[in-house]
Every structure is written in structure tokens, then in C-alpha cells.
Short mmCIF file of C-alpha atoms in Angstrom, two decimals:
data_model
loop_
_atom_site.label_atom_id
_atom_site.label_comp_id
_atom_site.label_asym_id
_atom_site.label_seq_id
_atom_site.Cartn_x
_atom_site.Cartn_y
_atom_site.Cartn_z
CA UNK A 1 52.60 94.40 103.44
CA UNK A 2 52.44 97.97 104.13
CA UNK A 3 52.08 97.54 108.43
CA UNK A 4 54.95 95.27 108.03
CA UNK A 5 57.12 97.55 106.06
CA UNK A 6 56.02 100.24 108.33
CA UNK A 7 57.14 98.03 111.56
CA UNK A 8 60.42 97.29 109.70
CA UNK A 9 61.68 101.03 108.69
CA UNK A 10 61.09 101.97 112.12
CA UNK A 11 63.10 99.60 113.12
CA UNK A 12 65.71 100.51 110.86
CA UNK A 13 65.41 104.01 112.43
CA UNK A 14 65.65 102.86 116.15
CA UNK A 15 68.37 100.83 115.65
CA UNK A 16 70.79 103.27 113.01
CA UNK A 17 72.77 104.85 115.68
CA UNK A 18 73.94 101.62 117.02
CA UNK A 19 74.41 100.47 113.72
CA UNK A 20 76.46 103.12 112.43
CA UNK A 21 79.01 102.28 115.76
CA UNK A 22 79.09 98.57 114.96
CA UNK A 23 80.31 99.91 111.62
CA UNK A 24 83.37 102.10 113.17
CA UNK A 25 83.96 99.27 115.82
CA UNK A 26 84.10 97.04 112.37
CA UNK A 27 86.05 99.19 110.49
CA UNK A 28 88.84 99.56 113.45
CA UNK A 29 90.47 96.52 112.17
CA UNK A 30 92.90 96.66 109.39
CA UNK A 31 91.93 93.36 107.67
CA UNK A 32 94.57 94.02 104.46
CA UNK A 33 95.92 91.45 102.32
CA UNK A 34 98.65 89.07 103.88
CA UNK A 35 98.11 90.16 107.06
CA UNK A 36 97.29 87.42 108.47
CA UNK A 37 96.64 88.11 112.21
CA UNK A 38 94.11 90.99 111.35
CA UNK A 39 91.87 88.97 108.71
CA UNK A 40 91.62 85.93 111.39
CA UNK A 41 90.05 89.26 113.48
CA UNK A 42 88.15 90.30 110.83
CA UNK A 43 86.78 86.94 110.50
CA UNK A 44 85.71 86.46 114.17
CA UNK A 45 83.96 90.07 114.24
CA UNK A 46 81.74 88.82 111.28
CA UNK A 47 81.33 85.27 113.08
CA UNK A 48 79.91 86.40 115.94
CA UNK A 49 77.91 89.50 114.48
CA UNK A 50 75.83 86.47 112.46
CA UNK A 51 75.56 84.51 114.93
CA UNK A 52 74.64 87.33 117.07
CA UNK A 53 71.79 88.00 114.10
CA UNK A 54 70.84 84.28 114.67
CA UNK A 55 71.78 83.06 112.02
CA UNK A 56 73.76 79.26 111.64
CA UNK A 57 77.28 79.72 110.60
CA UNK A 58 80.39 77.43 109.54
CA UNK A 59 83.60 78.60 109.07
CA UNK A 60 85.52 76.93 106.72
CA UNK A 61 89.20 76.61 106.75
CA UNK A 62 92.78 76.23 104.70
CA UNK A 63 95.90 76.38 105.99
CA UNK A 64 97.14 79.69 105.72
CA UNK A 65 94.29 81.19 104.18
CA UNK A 66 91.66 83.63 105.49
CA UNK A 67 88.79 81.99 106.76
CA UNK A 68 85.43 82.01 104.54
CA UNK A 69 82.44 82.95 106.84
CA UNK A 70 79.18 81.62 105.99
CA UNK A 71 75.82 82.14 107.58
CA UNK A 72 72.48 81.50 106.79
CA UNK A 73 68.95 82.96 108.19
CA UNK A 74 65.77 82.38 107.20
CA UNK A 75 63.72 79.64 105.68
CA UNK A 76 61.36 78.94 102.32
CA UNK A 77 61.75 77.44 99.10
CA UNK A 78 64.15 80.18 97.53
CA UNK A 79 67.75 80.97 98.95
CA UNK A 80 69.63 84.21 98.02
CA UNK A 81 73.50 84.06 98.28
CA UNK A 82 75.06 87.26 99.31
CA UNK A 83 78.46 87.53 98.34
CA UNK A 84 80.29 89.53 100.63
CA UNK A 85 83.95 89.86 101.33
CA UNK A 86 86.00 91.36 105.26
CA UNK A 87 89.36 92.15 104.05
CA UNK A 88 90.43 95.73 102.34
CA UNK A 89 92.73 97.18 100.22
CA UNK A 90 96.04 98.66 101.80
CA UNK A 91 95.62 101.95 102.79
CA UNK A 92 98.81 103.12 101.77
CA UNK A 93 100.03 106.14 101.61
CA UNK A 94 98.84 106.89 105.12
CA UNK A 95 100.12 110.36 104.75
CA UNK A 96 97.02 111.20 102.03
CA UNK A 97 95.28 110.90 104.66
CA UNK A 98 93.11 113.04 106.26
CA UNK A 99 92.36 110.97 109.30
CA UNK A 100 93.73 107.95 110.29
CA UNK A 101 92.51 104.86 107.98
CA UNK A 102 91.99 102.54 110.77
CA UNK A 103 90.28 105.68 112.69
CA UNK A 104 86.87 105.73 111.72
CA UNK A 105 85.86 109.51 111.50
CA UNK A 106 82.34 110.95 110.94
CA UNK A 107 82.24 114.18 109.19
CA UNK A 108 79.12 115.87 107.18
CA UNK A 109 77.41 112.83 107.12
CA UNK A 110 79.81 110.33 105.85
CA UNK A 111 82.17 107.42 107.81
CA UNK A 112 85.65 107.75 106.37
CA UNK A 113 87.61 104.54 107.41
CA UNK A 114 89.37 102.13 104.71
CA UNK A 115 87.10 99.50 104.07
CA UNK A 116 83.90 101.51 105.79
CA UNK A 117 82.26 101.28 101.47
CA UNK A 118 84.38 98.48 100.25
CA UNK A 119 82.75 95.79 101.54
CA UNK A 120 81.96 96.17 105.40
CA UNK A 121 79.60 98.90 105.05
CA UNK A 122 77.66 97.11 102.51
CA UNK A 123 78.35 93.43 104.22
CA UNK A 124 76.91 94.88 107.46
CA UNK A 125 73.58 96.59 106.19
CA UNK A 126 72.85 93.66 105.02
CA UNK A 127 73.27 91.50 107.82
CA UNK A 128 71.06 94.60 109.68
CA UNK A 129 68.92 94.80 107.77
CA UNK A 130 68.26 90.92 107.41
CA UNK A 131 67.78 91.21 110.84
CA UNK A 132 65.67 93.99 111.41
CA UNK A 133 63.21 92.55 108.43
CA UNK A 134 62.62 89.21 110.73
CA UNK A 135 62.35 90.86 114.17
CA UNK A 136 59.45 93.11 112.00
CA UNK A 137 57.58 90.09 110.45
CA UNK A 138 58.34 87.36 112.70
CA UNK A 139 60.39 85.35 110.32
CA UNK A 140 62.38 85.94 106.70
CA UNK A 141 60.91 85.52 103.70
CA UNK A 142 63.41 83.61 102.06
CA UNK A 143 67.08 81.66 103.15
CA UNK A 144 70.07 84.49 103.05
CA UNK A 145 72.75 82.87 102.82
CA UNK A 146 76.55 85.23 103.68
CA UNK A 147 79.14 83.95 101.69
CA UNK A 148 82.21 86.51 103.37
CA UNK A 149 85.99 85.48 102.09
CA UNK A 150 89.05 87.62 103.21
CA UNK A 151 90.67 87.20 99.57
CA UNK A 152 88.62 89.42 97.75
CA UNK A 153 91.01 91.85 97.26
CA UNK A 154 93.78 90.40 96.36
CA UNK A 155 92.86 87.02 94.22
CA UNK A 156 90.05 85.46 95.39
CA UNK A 157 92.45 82.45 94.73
CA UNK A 158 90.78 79.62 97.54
CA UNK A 159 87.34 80.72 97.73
CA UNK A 160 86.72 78.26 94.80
CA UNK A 161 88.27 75.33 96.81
CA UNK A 162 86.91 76.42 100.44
CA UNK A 163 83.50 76.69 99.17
CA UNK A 164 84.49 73.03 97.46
CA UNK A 165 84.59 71.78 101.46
CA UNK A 166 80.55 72.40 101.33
CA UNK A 167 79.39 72.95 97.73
CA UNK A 168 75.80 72.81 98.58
CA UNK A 169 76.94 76.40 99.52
CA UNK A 170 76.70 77.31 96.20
CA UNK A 171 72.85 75.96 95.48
CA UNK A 172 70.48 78.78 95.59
CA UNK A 173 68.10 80.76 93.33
CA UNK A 174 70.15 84.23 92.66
CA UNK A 175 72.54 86.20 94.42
CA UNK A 176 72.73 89.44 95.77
CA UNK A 177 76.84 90.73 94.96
CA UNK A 178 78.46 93.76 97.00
CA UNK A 179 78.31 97.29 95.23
CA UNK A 180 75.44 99.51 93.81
CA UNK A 181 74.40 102.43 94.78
CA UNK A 182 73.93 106.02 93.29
CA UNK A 183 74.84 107.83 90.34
CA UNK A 184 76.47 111.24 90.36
CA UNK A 185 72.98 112.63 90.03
CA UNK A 186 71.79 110.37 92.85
CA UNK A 187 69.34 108.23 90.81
CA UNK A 188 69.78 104.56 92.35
CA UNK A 189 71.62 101.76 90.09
CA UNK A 190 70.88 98.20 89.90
CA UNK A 191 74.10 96.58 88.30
CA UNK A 192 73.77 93.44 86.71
CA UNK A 193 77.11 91.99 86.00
CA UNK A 194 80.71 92.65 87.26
CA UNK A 195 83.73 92.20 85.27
CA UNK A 196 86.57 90.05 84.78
CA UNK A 197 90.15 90.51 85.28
CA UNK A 198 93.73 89.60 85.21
CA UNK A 199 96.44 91.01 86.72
CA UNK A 200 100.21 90.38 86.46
CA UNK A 201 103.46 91.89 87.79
CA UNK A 202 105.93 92.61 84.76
CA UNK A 203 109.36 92.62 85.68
CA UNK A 204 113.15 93.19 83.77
CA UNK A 205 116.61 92.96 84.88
CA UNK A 206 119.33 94.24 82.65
CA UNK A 207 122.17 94.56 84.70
CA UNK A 208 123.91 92.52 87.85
CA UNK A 209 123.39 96.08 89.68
CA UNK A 210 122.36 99.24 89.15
CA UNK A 211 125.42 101.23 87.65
CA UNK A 212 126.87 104.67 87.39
CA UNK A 213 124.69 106.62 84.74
CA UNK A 214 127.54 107.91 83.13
CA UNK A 215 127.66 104.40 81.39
CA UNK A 216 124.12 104.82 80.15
CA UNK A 217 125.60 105.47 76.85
CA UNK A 218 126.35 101.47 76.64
CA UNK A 219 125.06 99.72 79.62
CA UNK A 220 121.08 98.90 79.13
CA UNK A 221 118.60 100.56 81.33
CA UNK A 222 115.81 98.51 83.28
CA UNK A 223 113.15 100.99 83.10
CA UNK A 224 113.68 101.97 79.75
CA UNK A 225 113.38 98.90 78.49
CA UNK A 226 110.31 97.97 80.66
CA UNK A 227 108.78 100.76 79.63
CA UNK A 228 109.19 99.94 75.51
CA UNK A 229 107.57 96.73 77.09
CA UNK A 230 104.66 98.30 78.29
CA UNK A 231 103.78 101.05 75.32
CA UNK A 232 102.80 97.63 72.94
CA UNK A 233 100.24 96.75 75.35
CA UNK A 234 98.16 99.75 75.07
CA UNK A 235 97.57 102.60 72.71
CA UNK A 236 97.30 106.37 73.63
CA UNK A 237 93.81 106.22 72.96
CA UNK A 238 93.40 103.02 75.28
CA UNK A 239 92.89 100.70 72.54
CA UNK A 240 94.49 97.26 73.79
CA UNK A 241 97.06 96.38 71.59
CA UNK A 242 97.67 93.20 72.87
CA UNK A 243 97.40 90.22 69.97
CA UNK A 244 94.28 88.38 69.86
CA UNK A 245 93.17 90.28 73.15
CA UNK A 246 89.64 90.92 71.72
CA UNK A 247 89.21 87.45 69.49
CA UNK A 248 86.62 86.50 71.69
CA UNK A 249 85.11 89.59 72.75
CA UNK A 250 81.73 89.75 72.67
CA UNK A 251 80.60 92.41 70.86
CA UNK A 252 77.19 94.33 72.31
CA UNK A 253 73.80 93.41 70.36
CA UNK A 254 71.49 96.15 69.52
CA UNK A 255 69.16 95.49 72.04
CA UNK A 256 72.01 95.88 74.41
CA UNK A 257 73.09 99.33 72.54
CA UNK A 258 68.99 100.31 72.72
CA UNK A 259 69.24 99.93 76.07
CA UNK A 260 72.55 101.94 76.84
CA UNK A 261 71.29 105.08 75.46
CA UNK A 262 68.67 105.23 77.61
CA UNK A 263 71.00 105.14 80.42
CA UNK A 264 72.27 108.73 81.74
CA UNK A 265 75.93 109.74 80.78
CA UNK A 266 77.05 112.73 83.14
CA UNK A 267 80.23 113.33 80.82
CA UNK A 268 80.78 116.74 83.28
CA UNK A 269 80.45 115.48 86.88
CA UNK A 270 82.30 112.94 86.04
CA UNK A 271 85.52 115.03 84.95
CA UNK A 272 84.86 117.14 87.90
CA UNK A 273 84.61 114.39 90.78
CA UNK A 274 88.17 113.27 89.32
CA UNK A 275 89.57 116.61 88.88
CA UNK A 276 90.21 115.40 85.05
CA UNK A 277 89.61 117.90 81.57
CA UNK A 278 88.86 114.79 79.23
CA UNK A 279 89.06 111.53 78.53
CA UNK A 280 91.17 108.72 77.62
CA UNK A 281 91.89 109.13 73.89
CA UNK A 282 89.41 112.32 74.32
CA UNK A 283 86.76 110.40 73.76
CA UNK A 284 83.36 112.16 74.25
CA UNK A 285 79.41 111.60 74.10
CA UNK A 286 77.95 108.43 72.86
CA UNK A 287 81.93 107.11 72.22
CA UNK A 288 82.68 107.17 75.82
CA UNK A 289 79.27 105.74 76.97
CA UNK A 290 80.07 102.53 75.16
CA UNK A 291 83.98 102.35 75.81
CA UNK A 292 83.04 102.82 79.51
CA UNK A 293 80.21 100.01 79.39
CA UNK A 294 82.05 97.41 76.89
CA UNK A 295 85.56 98.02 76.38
CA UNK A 296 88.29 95.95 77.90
CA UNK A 297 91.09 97.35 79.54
CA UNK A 298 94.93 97.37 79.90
CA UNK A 299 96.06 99.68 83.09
CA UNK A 300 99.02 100.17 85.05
CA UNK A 301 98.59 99.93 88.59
CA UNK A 302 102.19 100.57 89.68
CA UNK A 303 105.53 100.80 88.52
CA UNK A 304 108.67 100.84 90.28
CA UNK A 305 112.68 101.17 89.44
CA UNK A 306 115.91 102.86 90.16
CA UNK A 307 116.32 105.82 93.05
CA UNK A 308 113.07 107.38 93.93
CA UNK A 309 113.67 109.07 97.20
CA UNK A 310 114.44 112.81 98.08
CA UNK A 311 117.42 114.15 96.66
CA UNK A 312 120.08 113.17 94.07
CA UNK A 313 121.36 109.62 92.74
CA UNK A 314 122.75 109.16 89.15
CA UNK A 315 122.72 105.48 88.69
CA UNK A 316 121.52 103.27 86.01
CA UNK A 317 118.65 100.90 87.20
CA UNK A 318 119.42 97.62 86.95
CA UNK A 319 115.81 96.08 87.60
CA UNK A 320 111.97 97.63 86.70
CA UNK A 321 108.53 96.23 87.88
CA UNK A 322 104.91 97.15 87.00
CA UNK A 323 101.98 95.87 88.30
CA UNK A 324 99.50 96.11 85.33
CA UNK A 325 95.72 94.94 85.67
CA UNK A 326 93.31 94.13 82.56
CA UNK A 327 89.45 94.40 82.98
CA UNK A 328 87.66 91.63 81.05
CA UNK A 329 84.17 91.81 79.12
CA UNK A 330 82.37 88.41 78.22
CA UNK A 331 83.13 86.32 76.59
CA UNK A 332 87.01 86.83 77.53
CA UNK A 333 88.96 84.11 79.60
CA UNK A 334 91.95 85.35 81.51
CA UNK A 335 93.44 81.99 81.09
CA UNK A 336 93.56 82.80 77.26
CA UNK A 337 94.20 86.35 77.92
CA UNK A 338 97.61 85.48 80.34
CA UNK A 339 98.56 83.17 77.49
CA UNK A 340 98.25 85.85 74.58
CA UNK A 341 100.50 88.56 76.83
CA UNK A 342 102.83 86.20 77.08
CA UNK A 343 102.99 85.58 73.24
CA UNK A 344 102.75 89.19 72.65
CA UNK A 345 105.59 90.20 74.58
CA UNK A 346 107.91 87.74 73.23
CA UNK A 347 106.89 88.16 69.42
CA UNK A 348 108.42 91.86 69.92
CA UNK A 349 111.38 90.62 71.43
CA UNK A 350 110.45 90.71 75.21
CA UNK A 351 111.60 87.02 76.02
CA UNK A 352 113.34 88.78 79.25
CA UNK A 353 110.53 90.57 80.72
CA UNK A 354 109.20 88.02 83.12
CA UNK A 355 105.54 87.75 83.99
CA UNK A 356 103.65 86.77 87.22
CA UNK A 357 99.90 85.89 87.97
CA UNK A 358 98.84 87.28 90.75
CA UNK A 359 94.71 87.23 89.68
CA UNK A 360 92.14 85.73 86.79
CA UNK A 361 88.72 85.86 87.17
CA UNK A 362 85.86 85.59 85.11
CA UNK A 363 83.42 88.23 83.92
CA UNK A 364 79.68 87.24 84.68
CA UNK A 365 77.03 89.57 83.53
CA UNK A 366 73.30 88.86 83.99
CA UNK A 367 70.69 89.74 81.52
CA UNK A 368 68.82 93.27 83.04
CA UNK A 369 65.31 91.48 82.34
CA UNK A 370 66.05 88.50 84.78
CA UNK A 371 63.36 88.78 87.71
CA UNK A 372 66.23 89.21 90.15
CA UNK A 373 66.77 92.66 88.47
CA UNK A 374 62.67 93.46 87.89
CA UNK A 375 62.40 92.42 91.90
CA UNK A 376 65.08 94.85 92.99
CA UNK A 377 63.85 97.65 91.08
CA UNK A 378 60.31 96.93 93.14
CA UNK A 379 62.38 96.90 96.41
CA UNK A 380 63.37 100.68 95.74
CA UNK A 381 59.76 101.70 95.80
CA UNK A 382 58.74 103.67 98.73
CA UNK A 383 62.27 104.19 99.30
CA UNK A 384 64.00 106.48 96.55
CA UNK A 385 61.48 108.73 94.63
CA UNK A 386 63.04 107.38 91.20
CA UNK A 387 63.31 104.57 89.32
CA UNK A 388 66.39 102.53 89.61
CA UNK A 389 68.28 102.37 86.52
CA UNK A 390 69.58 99.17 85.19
CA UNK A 391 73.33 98.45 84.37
CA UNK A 392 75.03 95.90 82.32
CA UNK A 393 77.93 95.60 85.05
CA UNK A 394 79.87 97.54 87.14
CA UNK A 395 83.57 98.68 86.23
CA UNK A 396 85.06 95.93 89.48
CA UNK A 397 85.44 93.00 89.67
CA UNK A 398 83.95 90.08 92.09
CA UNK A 399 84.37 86.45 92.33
CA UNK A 400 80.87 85.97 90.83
CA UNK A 401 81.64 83.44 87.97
CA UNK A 402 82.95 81.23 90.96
CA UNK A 403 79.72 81.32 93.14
CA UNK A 404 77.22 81.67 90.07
CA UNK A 405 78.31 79.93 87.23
CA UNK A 406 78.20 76.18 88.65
CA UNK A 407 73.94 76.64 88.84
CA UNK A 408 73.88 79.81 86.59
CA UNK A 409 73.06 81.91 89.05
CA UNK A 410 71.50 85.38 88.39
CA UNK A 411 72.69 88.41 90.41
CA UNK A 412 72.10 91.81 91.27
CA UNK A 413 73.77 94.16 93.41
CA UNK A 414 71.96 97.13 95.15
CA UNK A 415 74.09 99.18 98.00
CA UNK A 416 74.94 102.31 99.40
CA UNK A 417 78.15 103.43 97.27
CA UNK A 418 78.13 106.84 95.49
CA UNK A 419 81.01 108.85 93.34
CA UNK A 420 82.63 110.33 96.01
CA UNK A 421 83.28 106.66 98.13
CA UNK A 422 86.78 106.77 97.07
CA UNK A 423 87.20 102.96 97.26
CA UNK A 424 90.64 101.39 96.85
CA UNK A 425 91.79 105.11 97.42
CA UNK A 426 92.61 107.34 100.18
CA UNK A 427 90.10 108.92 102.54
CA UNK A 428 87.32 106.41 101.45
CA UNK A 429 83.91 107.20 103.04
CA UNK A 430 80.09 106.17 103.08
CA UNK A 431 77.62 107.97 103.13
CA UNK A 432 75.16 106.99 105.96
CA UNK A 433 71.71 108.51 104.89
CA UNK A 434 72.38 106.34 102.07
CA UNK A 435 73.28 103.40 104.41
CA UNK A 436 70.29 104.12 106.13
CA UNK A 437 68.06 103.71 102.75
CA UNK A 438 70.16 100.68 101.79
CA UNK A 439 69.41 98.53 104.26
CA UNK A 440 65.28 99.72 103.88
CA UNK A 441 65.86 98.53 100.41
CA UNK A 442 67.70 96.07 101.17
CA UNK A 443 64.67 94.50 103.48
CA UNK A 444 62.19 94.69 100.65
CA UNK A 445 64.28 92.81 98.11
CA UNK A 446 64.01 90.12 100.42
CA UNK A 447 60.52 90.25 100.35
CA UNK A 448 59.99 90.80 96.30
CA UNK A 449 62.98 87.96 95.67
CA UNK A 450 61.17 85.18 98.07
CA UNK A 451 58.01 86.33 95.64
CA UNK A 452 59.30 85.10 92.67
CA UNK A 453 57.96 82.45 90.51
CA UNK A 454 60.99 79.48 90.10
#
């Protein structure tokens, strides 16, 4: 094994440089949600970069929906299903920007670029490094099989029904999910599960139009009255408040607990890569370990009303919106959870805040002693000088229940991410050193997954 790995990390090397431009020529293309023009693009770069990897791909198609790109390399008795994803999130507010988002920009090390971490830095070294592992041995180990939608981001809504056009698709022996990386201290993470979520746009209208605030005294005010809304959802101390929110919650075991303080905590660097003196509810120490690792939540991801531009306008809004997003643990369904919002709201009262679904998806968390997770620990030898710790799941969320739960897949992610990506945020970045040791990682899961006994 070792001439082999040796043949395959210096191929890695040789080939970084062009690598690392395929990744800006990638990242040039503003693949956001709804725009339709640019995740068709988006689509055909990743086409032809597998087919240009060899690899035979179909590209299955909806009306109106993105395209789901699927290619497969390699042969054997066990198939791994990476599940990938092309578009981004918006990278609005351009002007938080340091350099343009759709610019890719190289400085000290790291690509900044929306999307460059979340996914099509990770989606590429994968496809790289899948590469570079076969040109080095002769063949692949195993079947790799690229499962890339262009929903991710948004809802994930038709990746259950495109993948329906083929569902052998979704046969395999584990898969290999987008994310992982480093901690703040720079120890790798294997994370074993990702979590569910639902999200849904609140809205109230309590006048025909928005009115003269001298009225206020009488006439009711939209965001007042979404915001009395909002505070039952969620306590100060980010306790969801929602009724029967947590019924079927599962609660951690003690193994699970065992496990969790073995993990690292890094309360500090934490606070100081988000600029933040404490915690939610000022939770601290042990507390915030396990809120962080099984608590639900209830956040507000936008809210809007009334006159927000520069300068003066005394009116009295007539409409309110927030956007509000709840992370799910198992063994929470966001079918149940949608249901019991909508009961909660109008129990207090709130029969004229209207709700829309924009997203559900299912948690999925694999156990951290499946052989998916001992064989990517293995892959990090040689690699990264420590041992890779093991997560229950990471704080995101991925369309894993879909892909995994019809065979009971296990998964695994292991990546290139570290605290100061900035995902979903302005000026996100990657670093590539760590790209670089991804995709050597990467190469040797291959090898330790096609290893394992069925």
C-alpha cells in the first residue's frame, strides 16, 4: 500500500495548482437559488468535469428544476454515494464584501469566493482526488458514485423524486456527505450525522396600508404584533417554547453523554471567532457542550416590515414577515413539527399570522462505531498527526435521510472546512493546505471503505 499511496500524494502535489484554478474557474459562476440560467451552468461545469474524470454520468431532469448530476467511477463489490450539491447561498449583501463573491480571490492561503467551502470546494476534491487515486493504482477500489443536486440550499424539495427516475441510485454500502473538516484547534473531525430542519416564512397583515403613525394609538401595528408572535416560540435562554416541540425528542443515552465529554469544547475560540462575550442563555462548560450537540432549535433568519431605508418615515406598518428556521434532533419529524407551530400559534390567538413551508427534512445521525466512521479515522493516518475525533452530527443540515434512509445507509463526512469558512456568510473562504490534505484523505478512505467486511 505504501508505493501506491506514495504514487498517489505525489500526484496530488503535481496536479494542486491546476486544481486550485479549476476551483476559481468553478466558483466564477453564481449558481444561487432560482436562478435558473446559472444552476443549468453549474450543472454542465460538473457534467463535463466527471466525465472529464471518466467517469459515466446521467443527468436527470424535471421541468423547471435544477438538474441532478450523477456519476459513477470505479468498480468492486462496495459502492460509496457521495452526496454533493452545485448551487450556493445568495451572497447578499455584496457590499460586506471584501472582494467580489463571484471573483474568486486568493489571499494568505485561502480562496474566498461564495460557494468556494460550501459545497464546490469539497464536491471537487473529491472528484480530484477520485481521480488522482485511479491514475496512481490503475483502477478504484470501490464504485463512487456523485450524487450533485442544485436544491441543496434552498429545499432539497425534487431530489427525492429525480433520484425516483433511477432509484438504483440510491443502492450502495455507505455514503460519504459534504462537510468535515477541522476544529478551532485544528484536530480533524469525522461527523457522523447531520440534522434536520424546517423552515417557514411567518407573515401578518393588520392594516389595508401602512398608515400615518400618529394613529398608532388605535390602528394595530404589523410588526408589533408579529413580533408578540414570535417571543412564544422561543425563550431568552433558547429553550423552544413551542407545544409538544420536544415530545419525541430523543433524549441522549449515557453512552452517548460518555462519549461527548471526551470530545474537546473550546468555549474561548469559539466566542472569539464570532466576536461574541457569551452564550445563548449564558450557558457555559459542560451545559453548552450538550445544548450545542442535542438541543433543537428555533432561529430567526430574517425579518422584515415598515420603512427601513435612510432617513425619516413615520408610518404604521401594515404587513411583517420573518423567515424563521428550526434545527431538528432525532427522533423529530418536521411534518409533526410544522403541524405543532401551527397549533401553537393559534392556541395564543395567532389565527392571522399565516405560515409557509419553504423546507422539512429529516435528521439522520449514524452511530460513531459504524465501520464507515472506524475506516475514515484510518484514512487520516499518514495525513494529519492526530487522531480524528468523532461527532454525533454537524450543526447543518443535508438531504441525507432522503439518500440513506431507503437502505439505511451509514455516512460520514470528512472535508476541508475550518471555523473561519464563513459559509452561508460573507467573504466565505477555504483554506487550500487543507484542500490539499483533504483530497490525500480523501484517496485513502476509498481504499479503507472498499476494505470493509459487508
Amino acid at each position: 500500500m505504501a508505493p501506491d499511496l506514495a504514487a498517489f500524494d505525489a500526484l496530488c502535489d503535481e496536479r494542486f495548482d491546476r486544481w486550485v484554478d479549476e476551483l476559481r474557474d468553478f466558483c466564477t459562476i453564481p449558481c444561487e437559488t432560482d436562478q435558473f440560467p446559472e444552476l443549468e451552468r453549474g450543472a454542465g461545469w460538473v457534467e463535463q468535469r466527471l466525465r472529464a474524470a471518466g467517469a459515466e454520468v446521467a443527468v436527470l431532469r424535471e421541468e423547471g428544476v435544477p438538474p441532478l448530476v450523477v456519476g459513477e467511477m470505479g468498480s468492486g463489490p462496495r459502492t460509496l454515494i457521495a452526496v454533493q450539491h452545485y448551487d450556493v447561498q445568495p451572497a447578499a449583501p455584496l457590499d460586506l464584501w471584501d472582494t467580489g463573491p463571484y471573483d474568486p480571490s486568493l489571499r494568505d492561503g485561502r480562496l474566498f469566493a461564495r460557494g468556494v467551502c460550501d459545497d464546490k470546494g469539497e464536491l471537487l476534491h473529491r472528484i480530484q482526488a477520485a481521480e488522482a487515486l485511479r491514475d496512481a493504482l490503475g483502477e478504484l477500489p470501490c464504485r463512487i458514485r456523485f450524487v450533485i443536486e442544485g436544491e441543496e440550499e434552498s429545499d432539497s424539495a425534487h431530489l427525492a423524486a429525480l433520484l425516483g427516475q433511477r432509484p438504483e441510485f440510491f443502492e450502495g454500502h455507505g455514503a460519504l456527505v459534504e462537510g468535515g473538516g477541522v476544529d478551532e484547534k485544528g484536530r480533524p473531525q469525522l461527523v457522523c450525522g447531520v440534522r434536520g430542519m424546517v423552515y417557514v416564512e411567518l407573515a401578518v397583515r393588520t392594516l389595508g396600508f401602512d398608515a400615518h403613525s400618529g394613529g398608532a394609538q388605535l390602528l394595530p401595528n404589523a410588526p408589533w404584533r408579529l413580533i408578540e408572535a414570535l417571543a412564544t416560540l422561543r425563550a431568552p435562554d433558547g429553550t423552544v417554547l413551542i407545544d409538544a416541540f420536544n415530545d419525541d425528542l430523543a433524549q441522549p443515552t449515557q453512552e452517548q453523554l460518555d462519549h461527548l465529554r471526551t470530545l474537546p469544547f473550546e468555549e474561548a475560540e469559539i466566542k472569539r471567532i464570532y466576536e461574541i462575550r457569551e452564550f445563548v442563555g449564558g450557558r457555559t462548560g459542560w451545559a453548552a457542550q450538550v445544548a450545542d450537540t442535542f438541543q433543537p432549535t428555533c432561529n430567526i433568519s430574517g425579518i422584515s416590515s415598515g420603512w427601513t431605508d435612510a432617513g425619516v418615515k413615520t408610518i404604521t406598518p401594515a404587513n411583517a414577515f420573518a423567515k424563521v428556521d428550526m434545527r431538528l434532533i432525532p427522533k423529530q419529524d418536521p411534518a409533526r413539527i410544522v403541524e405543532r407551530v401551527r397549533e401553537h400559534l393559534d392556541q395564543r390567538g395567532f389565527q392571522d399570522v399565516t405560515m409557509t413551508v419553504h423546507r422539512g427534512e429529516h435528521p439522520y445521525w449514524t452511530s460513531i462505531n459504524d465501520p464507515i466512521v472506524d475506516a475514515a479515522e484510518r484514512a487520516h493516518a499518514g495525513v494529519f498527526d492526530e487522531q480524528p475525533l468523532r461527532w454525533f452530527s454537524a450543526g447543518g443540515t443535508a438531504p441525507m435521510h432522503q439518500v440513506c434512509a431507503p437502505h439505511q445507509l451509514p455516512m460520514v463526512t470528512i472535508g476541508a472546512g475550518d471555523p473561519e469558512v464563513r459559509a452561508h456568510a460573507p467573504n466565505e473562504s477555504y483554506d487550500l493546505e487543507l484542500m490539499r490534505r483533504a483530497a490525500k484523505v480523501t484517496g485513502r478512505f476509498l481504499q479503507e471503505f472498499a476494505a470493509i467486511e459487508s
